[in-house]
Tab-separated table of N, CA and C in Angstrom:
chain	number	residue	atom	x	y	z
A	150	HIS	N	48.910	86.626	-118.269
A	150	HIS	CA	48.624	86.734	-119.706
A	150	HIS	C	47.228	87.316	-119.892
A	151	PRO	N	46.937	87.831	-121.082
A	151	PRO	CA	45.639	88.476	-121.272
A	151	PRO	C	44.486	87.480	-121.204
A	152	ALA	N	43.361	87.949	-120.719
A	152	ALA	CA	42.162	87.127	-120.702
A	152	ALA	C	41.551	87.135	-122.101
A	153	THR	N	40.905	86.032	-122.473
A	153	THR	CA	40.169	85.991	-123.728
A	153	THR	C	38.985	86.945	-123.627
A	154	ALA	N	38.725	87.683	-124.685
A	154	ALA	CA	37.634	88.656	-124.624
A	154	ALA	C	36.840	88.660	-125.927
A	155	LYS	N	35.547	88.991	-125.781
A	155	LYS	CA	34.668	89.157	-126.935
A	155	LYS	C	34.047	90.540	-126.824
A	156	TRP	N	33.731	91.133	-127.947
A	156	TRP	CA	33.139	92.467	-127.885
A	156	TRP	C	32.052	92.615	-128.933
A	157	TYR	N	31.152	93.561	-128.697
A	157	TYR	CA	30.173	93.923	-129.723
A	157	TYR	C	29.771	95.383	-129.581
A	158	ASP	N	29.246	95.896	-130.687
A	158	ASP	CA	28.994	97.323	-130.847
A	158	ASP	C	27.495	97.589	-130.759
A	159	ARG	N	27.116	98.631	-130.059
A	159	ARG	CA	25.721	99.075	-130.025
A	159	ARG	C	25.680	100.566	-130.344
A	160	ARG	N	24.480	101.100	-130.500
A	160	ARG	CA	24.374	102.489	-130.939
A	160	ARG	C	25.123	103.452	-130.017
A	161	ASP	N	24.925	103.315	-128.705
A	161	ASP	CA	25.587	104.301	-127.834
A	161	ASP	C	26.538	103.648	-126.844
A	162	SER	N	26.903	102.414	-127.102
A	162	SER	CA	27.817	101.751	-126.176
A	162	SER	C	28.546	100.614	-126.868
A	163	VAL	N	29.604	100.169	-126.218
A	163	VAL	CA	30.362	99.022	-126.688
A	163	VAL	C	30.464	98.070	-125.508
A	164	PHE	N	30.251	96.788	-125.762
A	164	PHE	CA	30.337	95.797	-124.702
A	164	PHE	C	31.573	94.934	-124.900
A	165	ILE	N	32.317	94.724	-123.833
A	165	ILE	CA	33.457	93.808	-123.869
A	165	ILE	C	33.247	92.782	-122.776
A	166	GLU	N	33.354	91.529	-123.131
A	166	GLU	CA	33.217	90.479	-122.129
A	166	GLU	C	34.554	89.766	-121.978
A	167	PHE	N	35.120	89.863	-120.793
A	167	PHE	CA	36.366	89.150	-120.500
A	167	PHE	C	35.990	87.783	-119.953
A	168	CYS	N	36.369	86.740	-120.687
A	168	CYS	CA	35.908	85.388	-120.358
A	168	CYS	C	36.832	84.749	-119.332
A	169	VAL	N	36.636	85.113	-118.083
A	169	VAL	CA	37.425	84.541	-117.001
A	169	VAL	C	36.451	83.955	-115.988
A	170	ALA	N	36.563	82.654	-115.749
A	170	ALA	CA	35.672	82.021	-114.768
A	170	ALA	C	36.221	82.267	-113.367
A	171	ASP	N	35.318	82.398	-112.409
A	171	ASP	CA	35.697	82.547	-110.992
A	171	ASP	C	36.750	83.630	-110.793
A	172	SER	N	36.476	84.800	-111.314
A	172	SER	CA	37.469	85.870	-111.202
A	172	SER	C	37.463	86.468	-109.801
A	173	LYS	N	38.648	86.885	-109.362
A	173	LYS	CA	38.794	87.573	-108.086
A	173	LYS	C	39.626	88.830	-108.320
A	174	ASP	N	39.531	89.756	-107.381
A	174	ASP	CA	40.329	90.997	-107.469
A	174	ASP	C	40.177	91.662	-108.834
A	175	VAL	N	38.956	91.754	-109.297
A	175	VAL	CA	38.736	92.356	-110.612
A	175	VAL	C	38.989	93.855	-110.536
A	176	LYS	N	39.829	94.345	-111.418
A	176	LYS	CA	40.066	95.778	-111.506
A	176	LYS	C	39.811	96.206	-112.941
A	177	ILE	N	38.924	97.166	-113.100
A	177	ILE	CA	38.630	97.693	-114.430
A	177	ILE	C	38.996	99.155	-114.406
A	178	ASN	N	39.712	99.561	-115.415
A	178	ASN	CA	40.161	100.931	-115.475
A	178	ASN	C	39.653	101.559	-116.761
A	179	PHE	N	38.654	102.434	-116.649
A	179	PHE	CA	38.140	103.110	-117.837
A	179	PHE	C	38.832	104.454	-117.982
A	180	ASP	N	39.293	104.727	-119.168
A	180	ASP	CA	39.940	105.989	-119.457
A	180	ASP	C	39.313	106.504	-120.750
A	181	LYS	N	39.502	107.772	-121.065
A	181	LYS	CA	38.877	108.342	-122.276
A	181	LYS	C	39.033	107.424	-123.498
A	182	THR	N	40.236	106.927	-123.723
A	182	THR	CA	40.483	106.152	-124.949
A	182	THR	C	41.133	104.805	-124.653
A	183	LYS	N	40.999	104.355	-123.410
A	183	LYS	CA	41.659	103.103	-123.013
A	183	LYS	C	40.749	102.339	-122.078
A	184	CYS	N	40.910	101.020	-122.084
A	184	CYS	CA	40.225	100.211	-121.087
A	184	CYS	C	41.234	99.207	-120.550
A	185	GLY	N	41.419	99.196	-119.256
A	185	GLY	CA	42.337	98.262	-118.634
A	185	GLY	C	41.566	97.267	-117.797
A	186	PHE	N	42.017	96.024	-117.813
A	186	PHE	CA	41.336	94.973	-117.064
A	186	PHE	C	42.382	94.095	-116.412
A	187	SER	N	42.154	93.746	-115.154
A	187	SER	CA	43.031	92.750	-114.548
A	187	SER	C	42.249	91.985	-113.490
A	188	CYS	N	42.627	90.743	-113.289
A	188	CYS	CA	41.977	89.931	-112.266
A	188	CYS	C	42.794	88.667	-112.047
A	189	LEU	N	42.403	87.939	-111.012
A	189	LEU	CA	42.912	86.584	-110.813
A	189	LEU	C	41.775	85.659	-111.215
A	190	GLY	N	42.105	84.621	-111.967
A	190	GLY	CA	41.030	83.784	-112.484
A	190	GLY	C	41.222	82.319	-112.189
A	191	GLY	N	40.077	81.623	-112.030
A	191	GLY	CA	40.097	80.171	-111.896
A	191	GLY	C	40.642	79.708	-110.566
A	192	THR	N	40.755	78.406	-110.439
A	192	THR	CA	41.197	77.835	-109.171
A	192	THR	C	42.687	78.064	-108.948
A	193	ASP	N	43.444	78.271	-110.043
A	193	ASP	CA	44.895	78.455	-109.875
A	193	ASP	C	45.256	79.928	-109.705
A	194	ASN	N	44.228	80.807	-109.639
A	194	ASN	CA	44.501	82.239	-109.499
A	194	ASN	C	45.489	82.753	-110.538
A	195	VAL	N	45.240	82.422	-111.798
A	195	VAL	CA	46.083	82.937	-112.869
A	195	VAL	C	45.832	84.430	-113.000
A	196	LYS	N	46.909	85.198	-113.129
A	196	LYS	CA	46.725	86.643	-113.264
A	196	LYS	C	46.497	86.999	-114.729
A	197	HIS	N	45.396	87.692	-114.971
A	197	HIS	CA	45.092	88.150	-116.323
A	197	HIS	C	45.204	89.664	-116.360
A	198	GLU	N	45.779	90.167	-117.441
A	198	GLU	CA	45.843	91.617	-117.609
A	198	GLU	C	45.621	91.953	-119.075
A	199	ASN	N	44.682	92.848	-119.325
A	199	ASN	CA	44.424	93.312	-120.681
A	199	ASN	C	44.466	94.830	-120.696
A	200	GLU	N	45.000	95.357	-121.750
A	200	GLU	CA	45.028	96.803	-121.945
A	200	GLU	C	44.566	97.042	-123.373
A	201	ILE	N	43.542	97.852	-123.544
A	201	ILE	CA	43.005	98.081	-124.881
A	201	ILE	C	43.050	99.574	-125.199
A	202	ASP	N	43.707	99.904	-126.296
A	202	ASP	CA	43.618	101.268	-126.819
A	202	ASP	C	42.372	101.315	-127.682
A	203	LEU	N	41.381	102.068	-127.236
A	203	LEU	CA	40.071	101.992	-127.866
A	203	LEU	C	40.005	102.743	-129.190
A	204	PHE	N	39.127	102.255	-130.056
A	204	PHE	CA	38.939	102.834	-131.387
A	204	PHE	C	38.547	104.304	-131.290
A	205	ASP	N	37.719	104.630	-130.297
A	205	ASP	CA	37.217	105.996	-130.171
A	205	ASP	C	37.048	106.310	-128.685
A	206	ALA	N	36.711	107.547	-128.385
A	206	ALA	CA	36.616	107.965	-126.984
A	206	ALA	C	35.350	107.403	-126.327
A	207	ILE	N	35.446	107.157	-125.029
A	207	ILE	CA	34.282	106.741	-124.246
A	207	ILE	C	34.058	107.742	-123.115
A	208	ASP	N	32.889	107.664	-122.522
A	208	ASP	CA	32.591	108.454	-121.337
A	208	ASP	C	32.919	107.579	-120.138
A	209	GLU	N	34.103	107.794	-119.578
A	209	GLU	CA	34.560	106.854	-118.541
A	209	GLU	C	33.687	106.873	-117.301
A	210	ASN	N	32.994	107.997	-117.040
A	210	ASN	CA	32.159	108.051	-115.831
A	210	ASN	C	30.868	107.270	-115.985
A	211	GLU	N	30.424	107.090	-117.227
A	211	GLU	CA	29.174	106.369	-117.466
A	211	GLU	C	29.427	104.899	-117.783
A	212	SER	N	30.677	104.486	-117.815
A	212	SER	CA	30.996	103.106	-118.161
A	212	SER	C	31.019	102.265	-116.897
A	213	LYS	N	30.588	101.006	-117.008
A	213	LYS	CA	30.567	100.163	-115.816
A	213	LYS	C	30.828	98.715	-116.180
A	214	HIS	N	30.927	97.883	-115.148
A	214	HIS	CA	31.152	96.466	-115.429
A	214	HIS	C	30.339	95.624	-114.470
A	215	LYS	N	30.150	94.384	-114.860
A	215	LYS	CA	29.357	93.463	-114.065
A	215	LYS	C	30.081	92.127	-114.050
A	216	ARG	N	30.355	91.620	-112.872
A	216	ARG	CA	31.094	90.375	-112.752
A	216	ARG	C	30.122	89.223	-112.541
A	217	THR	N	30.328	88.129	-113.270
A	217	THR	CA	29.608	86.890	-112.972
A	217	THR	C	30.652	85.812	-112.753
A	218	ASP	N	30.199	84.611	-112.411
A	218	ASP	CA	31.165	83.544	-112.169
A	218	ASP	C	31.841	83.077	-113.461
A	219	ARG	N	31.239	83.435	-114.589
A	219	ARG	CA	31.814	82.981	-115.858
A	219	ARG	C	32.657	84.032	-116.538
A	220	SER	N	32.332	85.302	-116.317
A	220	SER	CA	33.037	86.344	-117.056
A	220	SER	C	32.829	87.700	-116.386
A	221	VAL	N	33.494	88.699	-116.940
A	221	VAL	CA	33.283	90.069	-116.503
A	221	VAL	C	32.858	90.859	-117.731
A	222	LEU	N	31.669	91.440	-117.663
A	222	LEU	CA	31.136	92.171	-118.807
A	222	LEU	C	31.308	93.666	-118.574
A	223	CYS	N	31.922	94.332	-119.522
A	223	CYS	CA	32.121	95.772	-119.404
A	223	CYS	C	31.217	96.497	-120.386
A	224	TYR	N	30.622	97.559	-119.880
A	224	TYR	CA	29.749	98.396	-120.688
A	224	TYR	C	30.461	99.721	-120.856
A	225	LEU	N	30.873	100.037	-122.060
A	225	LEU	CA	31.588	101.287	-122.322
A	225	LEU	C	30.640	102.248	-123.025
A	226	ARG	N	30.387	103.366	-122.390
A	226	ARG	CA	29.488	104.354	-122.975
A	226	ARG	C	30.262	105.164	-124.009
A	227	LYS	N	29.786	105.205	-125.241
A	227	LYS	CA	30.498	105.952	-126.282
A	227	LYS	C	30.400	107.450	-126.010
A	228	ALA	N	31.494	108.158	-126.235
A	228	ALA	CA	31.463	109.610	-126.120
A	228	ALA	C	30.618	110.192	-127.256
A	229	GLN	N	30.583	109.483	-128.393
A	229	GLN	CA	29.762	109.921	-129.521
A	229	GLN	C	28.761	108.828	-129.863
A	230	PRO	N	27.594	108.840	-129.215
A	230	PRO	CA	26.589	107.824	-129.510
A	230	PRO	C	26.192	107.903	-130.976
A	231	GLY	N	25.836	106.761	-131.535
A	231	GLY	CA	25.384	106.740	-132.916
A	231	GLY	C	26.518	106.630	-133.914
A	232	LYS	N	27.739	106.552	-133.401
A	232	LYS	CA	28.873	106.373	-134.301
A	232	LYS	C	29.336	104.919	-134.204
A	233	ALA	N	29.296	104.222	-135.326
A	233	ALA	CA	29.645	102.796	-135.308
A	233	ALA	C	31.139	102.602	-135.111
A	234	TRP	N	31.485	101.568	-134.402
A	234	TRP	CA	32.887	101.179	-134.249
A	234	TRP	C	33.127	99.948	-135.121
A	235	PRO	N	33.872	100.085	-136.201
A	235	PRO	CA	34.141	98.909	-137.026
A	235	PRO	C	35.041	97.912	-136.306
A	236	ARG	N	35.777	98.396	-135.328
A	236	ARG	CA	36.605	97.499	-134.515
A	236	ARG	C	36.746	98.124	-133.137
A	237	LEU	N	37.225	97.333	-132.194
A	237	LEU	CA	37.322	97.804	-130.812
A	237	LEU	C	38.587	98.623	-130.599
A	238	THR	N	39.628	98.277	-131.330
A	238	THR	CA	40.941	98.850	-131.037
A	238	THR	C	41.295	99.975	-131.997
A	239	LYS	N	42.175	100.832	-131.519
A	239	LYS	CA	42.637	101.938	-132.337
A	239	LYS	C	43.426	101.395	-133.528
A	240	GLU	N	44.330	100.471	-133.233
A	240	GLU	CA	45.161	99.882	-134.285
A	240	GLU	C	44.383	98.790	-135.005
A	241	LYS	N	44.702	98.596	-136.272
A	241	LYS	CA	44.025	97.543	-137.029
A	241	LYS	C	44.547	96.158	-136.676
A	242	ALA	N	45.683	96.098	-136.025
A	242	ALA	CA	46.319	94.806	-135.734
A	242	ALA	C	45.357	93.880	-135.010
A	243	LYS	N	45.390	92.604	-135.371
A	243	LYS	CA	44.487	91.639	-134.755
A	243	LYS	C	45.092	91.163	-133.441
A	244	LEU	N	44.314	91.220	-132.378
A	244	LEU	CA	44.792	90.728	-131.085
A	244	LEU	C	44.350	89.278	-130.946
A	245	SER	N	45.267	88.431	-130.581
A	245	SER	CA	44.953	86.997	-130.545
A	245	SER	C	43.869	86.680	-129.519
A	246	TRP	N	43.761	87.489	-128.467
A	246	TRP	CA	42.814	87.169	-127.388
A	246	TRP	C	41.452	87.833	-127.570
A	247	LEU	N	41.313	88.642	-128.613
A	247	LEU	CA	40.075	89.401	-128.778
A	247	LEU	C	39.308	88.932	-130.013
A	248	SER	N	37.997	88.698	-129.845
A	248	SER	CA	37.188	88.331	-131.000
A	248	SER	C	35.844	89.043	-130.920
A	249	VAL	N	35.127	89.029	-132.043
A	249	VAL	CA	33.810	89.651	-132.077
A	249	VAL	C	32.789	88.669	-131.515
A	250	ASP	N	31.877	89.177	-130.708
A	250	ASP	CA	30.811	88.348	-130.144
A	250	ASP	C	29.652	88.328	-131.147
A	251	PHE	N	29.699	87.348	-132.057
A	251	PHE	CA	28.726	87.339	-133.151
A	251	PHE	C	27.307	87.065	-132.661
A	252	ASN	N	27.167	86.413	-131.510
A	252	ASN	CA	25.817	86.165	-130.992
A	252	ASN	C	25.107	87.474	-130.672
A	253	ASN	N	25.875	88.459	-130.255
A	253	ASN	CA	25.258	89.718	-129.850
A	253	ASN	C	25.451	90.829	-130.872
A	254	TRP	N	26.222	90.521	-131.911
A	254	TRP	CA	26.518	91.556	-132.887
A	254	TRP	C	25.292	91.820	-133.738
A	255	LYS	N	25.022	93.090	-134.005
A	255	LYS	CA	24.084	93.352	-135.087
A	255	LYS	C	24.376	94.680	-135.733
A	256	ASP	N	24.072	94.771	-137.015
A	256	ASP	CA	24.338	96.008	-137.735
A	256	ASP	C	23.244	96.989	-137.403
A	257	TRP	N	23.419	97.674	-136.290
A	257	TRP	CA	22.359	98.548	-135.796
A	257	TRP	C	22.206	99.797	-136.643
A	258	GLU	N	23.204	100.092	-137.466
A	258	GLU	CA	23.095	101.312	-138.270
A	258	GLU	C	21.882	101.238	-139.198
A	259	ASP	N	21.515	100.012	-139.597
A	259	ASP	CA	20.404	99.852	-140.536
A	259	ASP	C	19.053	100.014	-139.862
A	260	ASP	N	18.953	99.630	-138.590
A	260	ASP	CA	17.619	99.723	-137.985
A	260	ASP	C	17.544	100.917	-137.049
A	261	SER	N	16.688	101.853	-137.404
A	261	SER	CA	16.677	103.107	-136.659
A	261	SER	C	15.773	103.041	-135.440
A	262	ASP	N	14.649	102.289	-135.519
A	262	ASP	CA	13.672	102.417	-134.439
A	262	ASP	C	14.056	101.669	-133.171
A	263	GLU	N	14.354	100.365	-133.286
A	263	GLU	CA	14.481	99.653	-132.021
A	263	GLU	C	15.945	99.543	-131.601
A	264	GLU	N	16.292	100.275	-130.590
A	264	GLU	CA	17.596	100.090	-129.976
A	264	GLU	C	17.566	100.749	-128.615
A	265	MET	N	17.512	99.956	-127.580
A	265	MET	CA	17.508	100.559	-126.249
A	265	MET	C	18.917	100.970	-125.886
A	266	GLY	N	19.853	100.115	-126.240
A	266	GLY	CA	21.250	100.475	-126.159
A	266	GLY	C	21.757	100.916	-124.813
A	267	ASN	N	21.096	100.588	-123.725
A	267	ASN	CA	21.680	100.948	-122.440
A	267	ASN	C	21.684	99.749	-121.512
A	268	PHE	N	22.160	99.961	-120.320
A	268	PHE	CA	22.387	98.847	-119.419
A	268	PHE	C	21.081	98.159	-119.047
A	269	ASP	N	19.951	98.882	-119.156
A	269	ASP	CA	18.673	98.291	-118.772
A	269	ASP	C	18.289	97.136	-119.663
A	270	GLN	N	18.879	97.060	-120.853
A	270	GLN	CA	18.443	95.991	-121.733
A	270	GLN	C	18.761	94.632	-121.118
A	271	PHE	N	19.711	94.576	-120.197
A	271	PHE	CA	19.963	93.311	-119.503
A	271	PHE	C	18.749	92.893	-118.699
A	272	SER	N	18.252	93.816	-117.880
A	272	SER	CA	17.129	93.451	-117.026
A	272	SER	C	15.911	93.162	-117.889
A	273	ASP	N	15.744	93.915	-118.974
A	273	ASP	CA	14.609	93.649	-119.850
A	273	ASP	C	14.732	92.272	-120.474
A	274	MET	N	15.945	91.925	-120.892
A	274	MET	CA	16.129	90.610	-121.488
A	274	MET	C	15.733	89.535	-120.478
A	275	MET	N	16.151	89.714	-119.235
A	275	MET	CA	15.827	88.717	-118.222
A	275	MET	C	14.307	88.663	-118.016
A	276	ASN	N	13.660	89.824	-117.969
A	276	ASN	CA	12.217	89.849	-117.725
A	276	ASN	C	11.444	89.251	-118.880
A	277	ASN	N	11.972	89.374	-120.092
A	277	ASN	CA	11.225	88.929	-121.257
A	277	ASN	C	11.456	87.466	-121.585
A	278	MET	N	12.289	86.790	-120.793
A	278	MET	CA	12.573	85.400	-121.106
A	278	MET	C	11.284	84.585	-121.169
A	279	GLY	N	10.322	84.891	-120.288
A	279	GLY	CA	9.093	84.126	-120.251
A	279	GLY	C	8.049	84.638	-121.219
A	280	GLY	N	8.464	85.494	-122.107
A	280	GLY	CA	7.721	86.268	-123.079
A	280	GLY	C	6.256	86.016	-123.347
A	281	GLU	N	5.732	84.774	-123.244
A	281	GLU	CA	4.420	84.539	-123.832
A	281	GLU	C	3.307	85.245	-123.093
A	282	ASP	N	3.467	85.486	-121.799
A	282	ASP	CA	2.400	86.155	-121.051
A	282	ASP	C	2.177	87.565	-121.604
A	283	ASP	N	3.218	88.148	-122.198
A	283	ASP	CA	3.104	89.547	-122.610
A	283	ASP	C	2.302	89.710	-123.890
A	284	LEU	N	2.120	88.636	-124.664
A	284	LEU	CA	1.563	88.803	-125.999
A	284	LEU	C	0.184	89.451	-126.008
A	285	PRO	N	-0.772	89.023	-125.169
A	285	PRO	CA	-2.094	89.664	-125.217
A	285	PRO	C	-1.996	91.175	-125.013
A	286	ASP	N	-1.146	91.611	-124.100
A	286	ASP	CA	-1.015	93.052	-123.858
A	286	ASP	C	-0.558	93.754	-125.124
A	287	LEU	N	0.415	93.137	-125.812
A	287	LEU	CA	0.938	93.771	-127.011
A	287	LEU	C	-0.176	93.939	-128.025
A	288	ASP	N	-1.004	92.887	-128.209
A	288	ASP	CA	-2.103	92.989	-129.172
A	288	ASP	C	-3.027	94.118	-128.752
A	289	GLY	N	-3.324	94.184	-127.465
A	289	GLY	CA	-4.212	95.229	-126.971
A	289	GLY	C	-3.642	96.598	-127.308
A	290	ALA	N	-2.349	96.767	-127.132
A	290	ALA	CA	-1.740	98.069	-127.379
A	290	ALA	C	-1.930	98.466	-128.835
A	291	ASP	N	-1.819	97.494	-129.752
A	291	ASP	CA	-1.983	97.811	-131.169
A	291	ASP	C	-3.402	98.297	-131.445
A	292	ASP	N	-4.406	97.607	-130.840
A	292	ASP	CA	-5.794	97.996	-131.076
A	292	ASP	C	-6.004	99.441	-130.634
A	293	ASP	N	-5.490	99.782	-129.457
A	293	ASP	CA	-5.670	101.146	-128.965
A	293	ASP	C	-5.099	102.138	-129.965
A	294	GLU	N	-3.916	101.790	-130.495
A	294	GLU	CA	-3.267	102.727	-131.399
A	294	GLU	C	-4.122	102.969	-132.628
A	295	SER	N	-4.670	101.894	-133.208
A	295	SER	CA	-5.436	102.092	-134.434
A	295	SER	C	-6.707	102.882	-134.109
A	296	ALA	N	-7.267	102.671	-132.920
A	296	ALA	CA	-8.449	103.449	-132.543
A	296	ALA	C	-8.081	104.928	-132.468
A	297	ASP	N	-6.905	105.222	-131.860
A	297	ASP	CA	-6.490	106.615	-131.763
A	297	ASP	C	-6.365	107.242	-133.140
A	298	SER	N	-5.724	106.516	-134.049
A	298	SER	CA	-5.457	107.130	-135.344
A	298	SER	C	-6.770	107.344	-136.081
A	299	ASP	N	-7.793	106.487	-135.826
A	299	ASP	CA	-9.086	106.701	-136.451
A	299	ASP	C	-9.710	107.999	-135.946
A	300	ASP	N	-9.558	108.251	-134.633
A	300	ASP	CA	-10.158	109.449	-134.063
A	300	ASP	C	-9.596	110.699	-134.743
A	301	GLU	N	-8.306	110.643	-135.068
A	301	GLU	CA	-7.675	111.844	-135.602
A	301	GLU	C	-8.196	112.194	-136.985
A	302	SER	N	-8.587	111.196	-137.766
A	302	SER	CA	-8.924	111.483	-139.167
A	302	SER	C	-10.212	112.294	-139.287
């Protein structure tokens, strides 16, 4: 049966997380307009299979996935970055196993400046967890900037 999945939209990519603990034999199949997923999950080796007809085209060569013990996260590179996906699937029909990942969802169309939108944001998120050490540097960077702009005037 299909694995439960959550998804969210970013400026140049779409993320799908298949919530399968202890997955084995993970197979991800990226196609221009399709994403296929299959694995054995949990201690009983339940077979999960999902097939998604995607809302829009992706760049299958730039798409990748990352397996953890809790889930398999897929990163789908949009063929047309900057185009919002109102839903993951081509059809409007609601899939019982698919939901929006509201924790990670944001209306990025409104904010133009900050969006890294690539796979590196994972490593950055991990590095920034301890965030407080970075604050003095950030303040310093602002001071430099205002000094520069003064020089220009």
